[in-house]
Short mmCIF file of C-alpha atoms in Angstrom, two decimals:
data_model
loop_
_atom_site.label_atom_id
_atom_site.label_comp_id
_atom_site.label_asym_id
_atom_site.label_seq_id
_atom_site.Cartn_x
_atom_site.Cartn_y
_atom_site.Cartn_z
CA MET A 1 -0.03 0.00 -0.02
CA SER A 2 2.74 2.52 -1.00
CA VAL A 3 1.53 6.06 -1.58
CA ALA A 4 2.75 6.68 -5.25
CA GLY A 5 3.02 10.23 -6.35
CA GLY A 6 0.86 9.46 -9.41
CA GLN A 7 -2.05 8.44 -7.10
CA LEU A 8 -2.17 11.60 -4.99
CA GLY A 9 -3.05 14.23 -7.78
CA TYR A 10 -4.70 17.49 -7.49
CA GLY A 11 -5.74 20.01 -10.21
CA ALA A 12 -7.51 19.45 -13.68
CA PRO A 13 -5.27 16.75 -15.05
CA ALA A 14 -5.41 14.78 -11.84
CA SER A 15 -9.19 15.26 -11.52
CA SER A 16 -9.53 13.66 -15.16
CA SER A 17 -7.30 10.68 -14.08
CA LEU A 18 -9.65 10.29 -10.96
CA ARG A 19 -12.63 10.13 -13.17
CA SER A 20 -11.11 7.66 -15.27
CA ASP A 21 -9.88 5.51 -12.36
CA ALA A 22 -13.43 5.56 -11.10
CA MET A 23 -14.84 3.57 -14.02
CA PHE A 24 -11.63 1.30 -13.90
CA HIS A 25 -12.29 0.54 -10.27
CA LEU A 26 -16.02 -0.19 -11.03
CA CYS A 27 -14.89 -2.66 -13.72
CA ILE A 28 -12.60 -4.24 -11.37
CA ALA A 29 -15.31 -4.52 -8.74
CA ILE A 30 -17.72 -6.31 -11.09
CA LEU A 31 -15.10 -8.61 -12.36
CA SER A 32 -13.94 -9.34 -8.73
CA VAL A 33 -17.23 -10.42 -7.71
CA ILE A 34 -17.87 -12.58 -10.72
CA ALA A 35 -14.46 -14.31 -10.25
CA SER A 36 -14.86 -14.91 -6.51
CA VAL A 37 -18.49 -16.56 -6.79
CA SER A 38 -17.13 -18.59 -9.77
CA ALA A 39 -14.12 -19.82 -7.66
CA PHE A 40 -16.54 -20.81 -4.80
CA ALA A 41 -18.76 -22.78 -7.44
CA VAL A 42 -15.84 -24.77 -8.40
CA TRP A 43 -14.90 -26.00 -4.85
CA THR A 44 -15.41 -24.21 -1.52
CA PRO A 45 -11.77 -24.28 -0.19
CA PHE A 46 -10.49 -23.26 -3.47
CA GLY A 47 -13.19 -20.21 -3.46
CA VAL A 48 -11.88 -19.29 -0.18
CA ALA A 49 -8.29 -19.29 -1.20
CA ALA A 50 -8.78 -17.63 -4.56
CA THR A 51 -10.97 -14.93 -3.13
CA PHE A 52 -8.32 -14.16 -0.53
CA VAL A 53 -5.52 -13.94 -2.70
CA LEU A 54 -7.37 -11.84 -5.42
CA THR A 55 -8.68 -9.42 -2.70
CA LEU A 56 -5.10 -9.24 -0.93
CA VAL A 57 -3.58 -8.43 -4.53
CA LEU A 58 -6.14 -5.65 -5.09
CA SER A 59 -5.56 -4.19 -1.57
CA ILE A 60 -1.75 -3.97 -2.34
CA ALA A 61 -1.97 -3.00 -6.04
CA GLN A 62 -5.13 -0.93 -6.23
CA PRO A 63 -6.09 -0.03 -2.77
CA GLY A 64 -8.36 2.89 -3.81
CA CYS A 65 -10.58 0.39 -5.58
CA ILE A 66 -11.50 -1.62 -2.53
CA PRO A 67 -14.56 0.35 -1.23
CA ILE A 68 -16.31 -0.11 -4.44
CA VAL A 69 -15.47 -3.72 -4.82
CA ILE A 70 -17.12 -3.97 -1.29
CA ALA A 71 -20.12 -2.07 -2.27
CA CYS A 72 -20.51 -4.10 -5.51
CA SER A 73 -20.21 -7.33 -3.61
CA PHE A 74 -22.84 -6.34 -1.17
CA LEU A 75 -25.31 -5.42 -3.86
CA TYR A 76 -24.78 -7.76 -6.74
CA GLN A 77 -23.14 -10.96 -5.43
CA ASN A 78 -26.32 -12.85 -5.07
CA LEU A 79 -27.21 -12.00 -8.65
CA VAL A 80 -24.13 -13.75 -9.88
CA VAL A 81 -24.90 -16.61 -7.20
CA ALA A 82 -28.31 -17.00 -9.10
CA TRP A 83 -26.55 -17.90 -12.40
CA PHE A 84 -24.79 -20.71 -10.74
CA THR A 85 -28.02 -22.05 -8.74
CA PRO A 86 -28.95 -25.03 -11.26
CA PHE A 87 -25.39 -26.19 -11.13
CA VAL A 88 -24.93 -26.22 -7.28
CA PRO A 89 -27.30 -29.05 -6.06
CA ASP A 90 -25.65 -29.11 -2.44
CA HIS A 91 -27.27 -26.59 -0.07
CA ASN A 92 -24.00 -26.07 1.92
CA THR A 93 -22.05 -25.35 -1.33
CA PHE A 94 -24.97 -22.85 -2.27
CA ASP A 95 -24.51 -21.12 1.14
CA ALA A 96 -20.86 -20.95 0.80
CA LEU A 97 -21.27 -19.00 -2.55
CA ARG A 98 -23.14 -16.39 -0.72
CA GLY A 99 -20.29 -15.97 1.73
CA ALA A 100 -17.89 -14.95 -0.92
CA ASN A 101 -18.44 -11.12 0.00
CA PHE A 102 -17.50 -11.78 3.66
CA VAL A 103 -14.28 -13.40 2.49
CA ILE A 104 -13.71 -10.28 0.36
CA LEU A 105 -14.61 -8.00 3.24
CA MET A 106 -12.33 -9.68 5.96
CA THR A 107 -9.34 -10.16 3.66
CA ALA A 108 -9.41 -6.42 2.80
CA TYR A 109 -10.05 -5.57 6.52
CA GLY A 110 -6.92 -7.70 7.62
CA ALA A 111 -4.75 -5.94 4.85
CA PHE A 112 -5.81 -2.33 5.93
CA ALA A 113 -5.66 -3.31 9.64
CA MET A 114 -2.00 -4.13 9.12
CA ALA A 115 -1.56 -0.91 7.08
CA SER A 116 -2.70 1.08 9.98
CA PHE A 117 0.55 0.75 11.77
CA GLN A 118 2.63 2.52 9.10
CA TYR A 119 4.25 5.81 9.71
CA ARG A 120 2.27 7.93 7.31
CA VAL A 121 -1.03 6.64 8.76
CA ARG A 122 0.00 7.62 12.36
CA ALA A 123 1.18 10.87 11.14
CA LEU A 124 -2.48 11.88 10.28
CA THR A 125 -3.39 12.96 13.85
CA GLU A 126 -7.07 13.13 12.97
CA LEU A 127 -7.28 9.58 11.82
CA ARG A 128 -5.48 8.01 14.83
CA PRO A 129 -8.35 8.24 17.42
CA TRP A 130 -10.75 6.54 14.91
CA LEU A 131 -8.34 3.71 14.19
CA ILE A 132 -7.85 3.29 18.01
CA PHE A 133 -11.43 3.21 18.66
CA SER A 134 -11.93 0.70 15.84
CA PHE A 135 -9.33 -1.73 17.25
CA VAL A 136 -11.07 -1.41 20.72
CA LEU A 137 -14.36 -2.12 19.36
CA CYS A 138 -13.03 -5.01 17.12
CA GLY A 139 -11.47 -6.56 20.49
CA THR A 140 -14.93 -6.09 22.17
CA ILE A 141 -16.72 -8.03 19.31
CA CYS A 142 -14.13 -10.69 19.26
CA PHE A 143 -14.32 -11.32 22.90
CA TYR A 144 -18.24 -11.73 22.91
CA PHE A 145 -17.81 -13.96 19.80
CA ALA A 146 -15.66 -16.23 22.06
CA VAL A 147 -18.26 -16.08 24.63
CA GLY A 148 -21.03 -16.98 22.19
CA VAL A 149 -19.07 -19.77 20.90
CA VAL A 150 -18.65 -21.25 24.44
CA HIS A 151 -22.18 -20.62 25.69
CA GLY A 152 -24.28 -21.11 22.53
CA GLY A 153 -23.89 -22.56 19.03
CA PRO A 154 -20.80 -21.87 16.99
CA LYS A 155 -22.61 -21.53 13.84
CA ASP A 156 -24.96 -18.91 15.43
CA ALA A 157 -22.00 -17.18 16.88
CA VAL A 158 -20.37 -17.03 13.50
CA ILE A 159 -23.53 -15.49 11.86
CA TYR A 160 -23.80 -12.67 14.49
CA PHE A 161 -19.97 -12.04 14.46
CA ARG A 162 -20.37 -11.50 10.68
CA ASN A 163 -23.32 -9.18 11.25
CA THR A 164 -21.61 -7.11 13.93
CA ILE A 165 -18.18 -6.88 12.53
CA THR A 166 -19.25 -5.80 8.99
CA PRO A 167 -20.01 -2.14 9.71
CA LEU A 168 -16.76 -1.63 11.66
CA ALA A 169 -14.59 -3.39 8.91
CA CYS A 170 -16.34 -1.23 6.18
CA PHE A 171 -15.59 1.92 8.18
CA HIS A 172 -12.00 0.93 8.87
CA ILE A 173 -11.24 0.10 5.28
CA ALA A 174 -12.99 3.27 3.94
CA ILE A 175 -11.36 5.78 6.25
CA LEU A 176 -7.99 4.42 5.67
CA ALA A 177 -8.14 4.06 2.00
CA ALA A 178 -9.57 7.62 1.47
CA SER A 179 -7.04 9.01 3.93
CA LEU A 180 -4.12 7.73 1.88
CA TYR A 181 -5.58 7.51 -1.65
CA PRO A 182 -7.91 9.50 -3.82
CA VAL A 183 -11.16 7.62 -3.70
CA ASP A 184 -13.86 8.84 -5.86
CA LEU A 185 -17.09 6.94 -5.80
CA ARG A 186 -19.31 9.39 -7.69
CA LYS A 187 -19.52 7.23 -10.84
CA GLY A 188 -19.26 4.11 -9.12
CA ILE A 189 -22.33 4.75 -6.91
CA PHE A 190 -24.11 6.41 -9.66
CA TRP A 191 -24.03 3.26 -11.74
CA LEU A 192 -24.49 0.86 -9.13
CA CYS A 193 -27.66 2.70 -8.04
CA ALA A 194 -28.79 3.18 -11.50
CA GLY A 195 -28.41 -0.55 -12.26
CA ALA A 196 -30.34 -1.47 -8.90
CA ILE A 197 -33.14 0.93 -9.86
CA VAL A 198 -33.48 -0.61 -13.53
CA TYR A 199 -33.39 -4.07 -12.05
CA GLY A 200 -36.07 -3.15 -9.62
CA TYR A 201 -38.56 -1.75 -12.19
CA LEU A 202 -37.98 -4.83 -14.49
CA GLU A 203 -38.49 -7.19 -11.65
CA GLN A 204 -41.66 -5.38 -10.61
CA ILE A 205 -43.18 -5.27 -14.09
CA PHE A 206 -42.20 -8.79 -15.41
CA ARG A 207 -41.71 -10.58 -12.14
CA MET A 208 -41.04 -14.36 -12.42
CA ASP A 209 -40.26 -13.96 -16.14
CA PHE A 210 -37.62 -11.65 -15.47
CA LEU A 211 -36.21 -13.57 -12.79
CA SER A 212 -35.97 -16.81 -14.67
CA LEU A 213 -33.75 -15.18 -17.16
CA PHE A 214 -30.81 -15.67 -14.90
CA HIS A 215 -32.23 -18.43 -12.60
CA GLY A 216 -33.50 -15.99 -9.95
CA ASP A 217 -36.77 -18.09 -9.50
CA LEU A 218 -34.54 -21.15 -8.83
CA TYR A 219 -32.58 -18.89 -6.12
CA ILE A 220 -35.67 -18.13 -4.45
CA HIS A 221 -37.12 -21.75 -4.81
CA ARG A 222 -33.99 -22.95 -2.76
CA GLY A 223 -34.80 -20.75 -0.04
CA LEU A 224 -38.40 -21.57 -0.20
CA LYS A 225 -37.63 -25.25 -0.02
CA ALA A 226 -35.64 -24.67 3.22
CA GLN A 227 -38.45 -22.86 4.87
CA ILE A 228 -40.97 -25.61 3.82
CA GLU A 229 -38.67 -28.29 5.44
CA ALA A 230 -38.30 -26.22 8.53
CA GLY A 231 -42.13 -26.07 8.81
CA VAL A 232 -42.50 -22.20 8.46
CA TRP A 233 -45.35 -22.32 6.03
CA GLU A 234 -47.14 -25.10 7.75
CA LYS A 235 -46.85 -23.05 10.96
CA LYS A 236 -48.32 -20.07 8.99
CA LEU A 237 -51.20 -22.16 7.61
CA ARG A 238 -52.27 -23.24 11.10
CA GLU A 239 -52.15 -19.65 12.37
CA THR A 240 -53.69 -17.59 9.47
CA GLY A 241 -55.19 -20.10 7.02
CA PHE A 242 -52.63 -19.03 4.35
CA VAL A 243 -52.16 -21.57 1.69
CA LEU A 244 -48.87 -21.44 -0.23
CA ARG A 245 -49.50 -21.95 -3.98
CA GLY A 246 -46.16 -21.10 -5.56
CA ILE A 247 -42.95 -19.15 -5.46
CA GLU A 248 -44.72 -15.88 -6.13
CA ASP A 249 -46.85 -16.01 -3.15
CA THR A 250 -43.79 -15.75 -1.00
CA MET A 251 -43.04 -12.37 -2.64
CA MET A 252 -46.66 -10.70 -2.12
CA THR A 253 -47.39 -8.67 0.73
CA THR A 254 -49.78 -5.80 1.83
CA PHE A 255 -49.05 -2.22 0.91
CA PHE A 256 -46.06 -0.86 3.12
CA ASN A 257 -45.91 -4.15 4.66
CA THR A 258 -48.69 -3.40 7.39
CA LYS A 259 -51.86 -5.12 8.02
CA LEU A 260 -53.48 -1.76 8.73
CA LEU A 261 -53.61 -1.05 4.95
CA SER A 262 -54.59 -4.70 3.72
CA ASP A 263 -58.21 -3.76 3.30
CA LEU A 264 -57.44 -0.43 1.50
CA PHE A 265 -54.89 -1.73 -1.23
CA PRO A 266 -54.57 -5.11 -2.94
CA PRO A 267 -51.53 -7.37 -2.26
CA ILE A 268 -48.40 -6.15 -4.04
CA PHE A 269 -45.32 -7.81 -5.43
CA ARG A 270 -42.45 -7.04 -3.02
CA ASN A 271 -39.03 -6.64 -4.83
CA GLY A 272 -36.10 -8.73 -3.55
CA GLY A 273 -33.63 -6.74 -5.59
CA PRO A 274 -30.39 -8.08 -7.12
CA ASN A 275 -29.34 -9.31 -3.57
CA PHE A 276 -32.63 -11.21 -3.13
CA HIS A 277 -33.52 -9.63 0.35
CA PRO A 278 -36.32 -6.79 0.09
CA ILE A 279 -35.23 -5.06 3.36
CA SER A 280 -31.63 -4.94 2.50
CA TYR A 281 -32.27 -4.00 -1.10
CA ALA A 282 -34.42 -1.11 0.37
CA TYR A 283 -31.53 0.08 2.50
CA GLY A 284 -29.20 -0.11 -0.33
CA LEU A 285 -31.45 1.98 -2.64
CA SER A 286 -32.13 4.56 0.23
CA ILE A 287 -28.34 4.91 1.17
CA MET A 288 -27.18 5.39 -2.42
CA SER A 289 -30.07 7.59 -3.27
CA ALA A 290 -29.42 10.01 -0.12
CA TRP A 291 -25.76 9.88 -0.96
CA LEU A 292 -26.35 11.02 -4.47
CA LEU A 293 -28.98 13.54 -3.38
CA PHE A 294 -26.28 15.49 -1.22
CA ARG A 295 -24.13 15.53 -4.23
CA GLY A 296 -26.79 17.38 -6.20
CA ARG A 297 -28.40 14.40 -8.17
CA TRP A 298 -32.17 14.14 -7.98
CA LEU A 299 -33.27 11.93 -10.70
CA LEU A 300 -32.10 8.54 -9.22
CA PRO A 301 -33.47 9.38 -5.73
CA MET A 302 -36.87 10.39 -7.16
CA ALA A 303 -36.83 7.08 -9.33
CA ALA A 304 -35.95 5.05 -6.20
CA LEU A 305 -38.76 6.37 -4.00
CA PRO A 306 -41.62 4.29 -5.68
CA LEU A 307 -39.69 1.12 -5.47
CA LEU A 308 -39.16 1.99 -1.72
CA LEU A 309 -42.91 2.33 -1.27
CA VAL A 310 -43.53 -0.83 -3.09
CA ILE A 311 -40.95 -2.76 -1.04
CA GLY A 312 -42.50 -1.56 2.10
CA SER A 313 -39.42 -0.96 4.19
CA LYS A 314 -40.54 1.90 6.66
CA GLY A 315 -37.02 2.41 8.01
CA ALA A 316 -35.38 2.79 4.56
CA THR A 317 -38.18 4.95 3.13
CA PHE A 318 -38.19 7.10 6.40
CA MET A 319 -34.22 7.62 5.95
CA LEU A 320 -34.77 8.85 2.28
CA ILE A 321 -37.53 11.10 3.20
CA VAL A 322 -35.55 12.68 6.06
CA ALA A 323 -32.52 13.03 3.53
CA LEU A 324 -34.97 14.76 1.08
CA GLY A 325 -36.07 17.24 3.73
CA ALA A 326 -32.58 17.96 5.15
CA ARG A 327 -31.39 18.51 1.54
CA LEU A 328 -34.25 21.08 0.93
CA ILE A 329 -33.91 23.00 4.15
CA TYR A 330 -30.04 23.02 4.57
CA ARG A 331 -28.11 26.11 4.22
CA PRO A 332 -24.56 26.65 5.73
CA ALA A 333 -25.94 29.55 7.85
CA ARG A 334 -28.55 27.27 9.34
CA ALA A 335 -26.63 23.89 9.52
CA GLU A 336 -27.50 23.49 13.33
CA LEU A 337 -31.19 23.88 12.62
CA THR A 338 -31.02 21.25 10.01
CA LEU A 339 -29.29 18.90 12.26
CA LEU A 340 -31.59 19.64 15.15
CA ALA A 341 -34.52 18.92 12.73
CA VAL A 342 -33.07 15.41 11.79
CA VAL A 343 -32.71 14.40 15.38
CA ALA A 344 -36.09 15.61 16.42
CA LEU A 345 -37.70 13.59 13.48
CA ALA A 346 -35.65 10.55 14.46
CA VAL A 347 -36.64 10.69 18.12
CA VAL A 348 -40.39 11.31 17.20
CA TRP A 349 -40.30 8.50 14.69
CA THR A 350 -38.83 6.00 17.21
CA LEU A 351 -41.01 6.95 20.01
CA ALA A 352 -44.19 6.85 17.81
CA ALA A 353 -43.20 3.35 16.69
CA ILE A 354 -42.61 2.09 20.06
CA VAL A 355 -45.92 3.41 21.44
CA PHE A 356 -47.97 2.24 18.70
CA GLY A 357 -46.28 -1.21 18.69
CA ALA A 358 -46.71 -1.47 22.33
CA THR A 359 -50.39 -1.08 22.04
CA HIS A 360 -50.87 -3.67 19.16
CA GLY A 361 -48.41 -6.26 20.43
CA ASP A 362 -45.99 -5.61 17.77
CA TYR A 363 -43.20 -8.20 17.47
CA HIS A 364 -40.37 -5.54 17.20
CA VAL A 365 -41.59 -3.86 20.37
CA LEU A 366 -41.92 -7.22 22.37
CA GLY A 367 -38.36 -8.14 21.19
CA LEU A 368 -36.87 -4.69 22.20
CA ILE A 369 -38.57 -5.12 25.70
CA ALA A 370 -37.00 -8.56 26.09
CA GLY A 371 -33.54 -7.24 25.27
CA VAL A 372 -33.69 -4.48 27.85
CA ARG A 373 -35.29 -6.71 30.43
CA GLU A 374 -32.42 -9.37 30.07
CA PHE A 375 -29.86 -6.62 29.90
CA MET A 376 -31.06 -5.42 33.45
CA HIS A 377 -30.76 -8.95 34.74
CA ASN A 378 -27.45 -9.84 33.09
CA PRO A 379 -25.42 -6.54 32.14
CA PHE A 380 -22.45 -8.70 31.25
CA GLY A 381 -24.01 -10.09 28.11
CA GLN A 382 -24.78 -13.65 26.78
CA GLY A 383 -22.57 -13.80 23.95
CA LEU A 384 -23.01 -13.37 20.11
CA GLY A 385 -25.44 -15.73 18.59
CA ILE A 386 -27.83 -16.06 21.51
CA GLY A 387 -30.93 -14.54 20.62
CA GLY A 388 -31.92 -12.72 17.49
CA ASN A 389 -33.79 -13.55 14.28
CA LEU A 390 -30.95 -15.44 12.66
CA SER A 391 -30.20 -17.46 15.70
CA SER A 392 -31.42 -21.07 16.38
CA THR A 393 -32.41 -20.05 19.87
CA SER A 394 -35.45 -18.00 18.51
CA LEU A 395 -36.80 -20.82 16.30
CA ASN A 396 -39.39 -22.02 18.83
CA LEU A 397 -40.46 -18.61 19.98
CA ASP A 398 -44.28 -18.44 20.78
CA TRP A 399 -45.61 -15.20 19.66
CA ASP A 400 -49.07 -15.69 21.06
CA ARG A 401 -47.59 -16.15 24.42
CA ALA A 402 -45.27 -13.24 23.92
CA GLN A 403 -48.18 -10.96 23.17
CA ASP A 404 -50.29 -12.31 26.07
CA GLU A 405 -47.31 -11.63 28.45
CA GLY A 406 -46.16 -8.34 26.72
CA VAL A 407 -42.59 -9.46 26.14
CA ALA A 408 -40.76 -12.14 24.03
CA SER A 409 -38.94 -15.00 25.59
CA VAL A 410 -35.64 -13.93 23.85
CA PRO A 411 -34.77 -10.79 22.16
CA VAL A 412 -35.56 -10.61 18.40
CA GLU A 413 -36.51 -8.11 15.60
CA SER A 414 -34.79 -5.15 17.44
CA ALA A 415 -31.16 -4.76 16.76
CA VAL A 416 -30.74 -2.72 19.87
CA GLY A 417 -32.42 -5.28 22.05
CA VAL A 418 -30.42 -8.02 20.55
CA MET A 419 -27.11 -6.20 20.90
CA LEU A 420 -27.97 -5.42 24.51
CA TYR A 421 -28.66 -9.12 25.18
CA GLN A 422 -25.60 -10.55 23.28
CA MET A 423 -22.99 -7.93 24.09
CA GLY A 424 -24.25 -6.32 27.41
CA VAL A 425 -22.13 -3.53 28.52
CA GLY A 426 -19.96 -4.02 25.60
CA SER A 427 -22.78 -2.94 23.19
CA ILE A 428 -22.26 0.60 24.93
CA VAL A 429 -18.84 0.65 22.92
CA PHE A 430 -20.69 -0.06 19.66
CA PHE A 431 -23.38 2.71 20.42
CA SER A 432 -20.79 5.16 21.49
CA PHE A 433 -18.91 4.55 18.16
CA LEU A 434 -21.98 5.61 16.19
CA ALA A 435 -22.67 8.52 18.49
CA ALA A 436 -19.09 9.67 18.04
CA LEU A 437 -19.52 9.47 14.19
CA ALA A 438 -22.57 11.69 14.38
CA VAL A 439 -20.96 14.24 16.60
CA SER A 440 -17.97 14.25 14.37
CA ALA A 441 -19.96 14.59 11.19
CA ARG A 442 -21.83 17.67 12.72
CA ARG A 443 -18.37 19.19 13.64
CA GLN A 444 -17.22 18.79 10.19
CA LEU A 445 -20.20 19.90 8.54
CA ILE A 446 -20.24 23.21 10.41
CA ALA A 447 -16.57 23.66 9.83
CA THR A 448 -16.52 22.75 6.11
CA GLY A 449 -20.11 23.07 4.85
CA ASP A 450 -19.45 19.94 2.84
CA PRO A 451 -22.84 18.15 2.19
CA ASP A 452 -21.10 14.67 2.44
CA PHE A 453 -21.08 15.25 6.30
CA LEU A 454 -24.74 16.20 6.22
CA PHE A 455 -25.33 12.71 4.69
CA ALA A 456 -23.01 11.12 7.20
CA PHE A 457 -25.23 12.67 10.01
CA VAL A 458 -28.52 11.92 8.56
CA ALA A 459 -27.58 8.29 7.64
CA VAL A 460 -26.07 7.47 11.05
CA VAL A 461 -28.92 9.00 13.09
CA THR A 462 -31.82 7.39 10.98
CA ILE A 463 -30.24 4.12 10.94
CA ALA A 464 -29.54 4.10 14.62
CA SER A 465 -33.19 5.14 15.30
CA ASN A 466 -34.48 2.27 13.10
CA ALA A 467 -32.35 -0.23 14.77
CA VAL A 468 -34.42 0.27 17.89
CA LEU A 469 -37.04 -1.78 16.34
CA GLN A 470 -35.46 -3.56 13.35
CA GLU A 471 -32.48 -5.92 13.26
CA GLU A 472 -31.66 -5.35 9.51
CA ALA A 473 -30.82 -1.71 10.29
CA PHE A 474 -27.51 -2.89 12.02
CA PHE A 475 -27.03 -6.39 10.78
CA SER A 476 -27.79 -6.11 7.07
CA PRO A 477 -24.49 -5.35 5.11
CA LEU A 478 -26.41 -2.91 2.98
CA ALA A 479 -27.70 -0.95 5.97
CA LEU A 480 -25.25 0.08 8.51
CA GLY A 481 -22.21 -1.43 6.79
CA PHE A 482 -22.84 0.17 3.46
CA CYS A 483 -23.61 3.48 5.32
CA LEU A 484 -20.33 3.45 7.20
CA LEU A 485 -18.34 2.58 4.07
CA LEU A 486 -19.58 5.82 2.56
CA VAL A 487 -19.20 7.85 5.77
CA GLY A 488 -15.68 6.62 6.12
CA ILE A 489 -14.66 7.89 2.64
CA SER A 490 -15.94 11.28 3.53
CA PHE A 491 -14.00 11.48 6.67
CA GLY A 492 -11.01 9.91 5.06
CA THR A 493 -10.97 12.35 2.22
CA ARG A 494 -11.08 15.18 4.76
CA TRP A 495 -8.20 13.76 6.70
CA ARG A 496 -6.10 13.34 3.51
CA SER A 497 -6.55 16.95 2.25
CA LEU A 498 -5.49 18.12 5.76
CA GLY A 499 -2.45 15.83 5.55
CA ILE A 500 -1.58 17.25 2.05
CA SER A 501 -1.98 20.90 3.45
CA ARG A 502 0.56 20.05 6.13
CA GLY A 503 2.96 18.26 3.88
CA LEU A 504 2.44 14.83 5.32
CA LEU A 505 1.14 13.71 1.95
CA THR A 506 2.45 14.77 -1.43
CA HIS A 507 1.38 16.47 -4.41
CA PRO A 508 2.03 14.27 -7.83
CA GLY A 509 5.70 14.64 -8.84
CA LYS A 510 6.74 15.91 -5.33
CA PRO A 511 9.00 13.73 -3.21
CA ALA A 512 7.42 12.47 -0.05
CA PRO A 513 8.68 14.12 3.18
CA ALA A 514 11.35 12.23 4.97
CA PRO A 515 9.99 10.61 8.12
CA ALA A 516 10.66 12.24 11.36
CA SER A 517 12.76 10.36 13.84
CA GLU A 518 10.71 8.09 16.21
#
């Protein structure tokens, strides 16, 4: 990860080179995802080794492209996996294919973590506290991962380790890459977002006919088969009388995914997106749209909004609406007022959801109450993988009993509740990290007027408020992980510009300053 003079350009020629590099990096990202999934399809150990080597080579040779590689793998990996679905009969191998992006992420995280100890990194004084905070949080997560392996199931612990470490890894990679290299995501995010929007409209219009073009219907069928074998739909039949007739039935929902509107609107087809998960897809669309919005682009965010309404993710839609409002009222002279309005909306949104949910026996509120209750009983924490939607400990949860008692038996549905239960007092480190990011974004926005920091503030605050009643807000890679990838780029770019102004980093063609004696 050497800092070559040609990679640190400023001025017109460098700007043109940066734009050219952006498209080159996007091509690298697409090819890397295809190559990684293909390697996993050949043989899982070979896939792990090949993806590790490929990502490590890119981290050394083209470190500035790693953020867009990660973003592309989060959003489009499962689209590539779908192509291989007919040729991968084994379910474990199929699951392994979907883990390729985690191998990419953790390999890059390891490479950038090692690079954190270089002199030129330590010379950037603004960067050092964030790296220290990152390592402390990483140590905390690893500790509770070990506790979860000992006290619970190793598989559950691994799942929640992945969910919890992903946002931190994304931020660490992004802030370090942007601090040392010129990282321009404008074209990359624009085309990733445009592709996701076009995909969404084609999926909504042509449905299974469109998905069958690349075996997307078989991808969904594989997940449906696992649910049928687990008795999910048999249980739903007993509870609601719903009879599953086909794949498309699993993708139908009420408008905005709420029973209150079931009598007013007919059932609608719920997009899964290129990543085949509606909520994650909605967060990906919302985050990219908000990021583009604060950079002066309105067309794609407006095109994404109808898709968000169809998907029915209230949290992702709320974030984009808050971003739209903040973008409209923001002026450098009234930055404080804009930020205060964002916080007020987030607080009102969260409190209203809790109050409404508590009076209607909402599962998310019952899961939050369970997390808070168990935290009060055991502040130390149970360990990662114990509790939560994706854990085997919640498979036999009795919701009828939970509604009668006003609390779930284990924390589920609420990222905050699950994190309090699993990590106990250690979760305070995670929450403090997000709070510090919001405070720093506010400070940088007031100091520079750069709308990138308004995006950072809006995204972190709204996702944190959504996490009170939604697990995906923290634990989906396309939610908090993707958000912190973009936030890290904004902070890193700022620290890099300050480093250049102080002579710690060089303009192109100028020799690097000699290291001070240590």
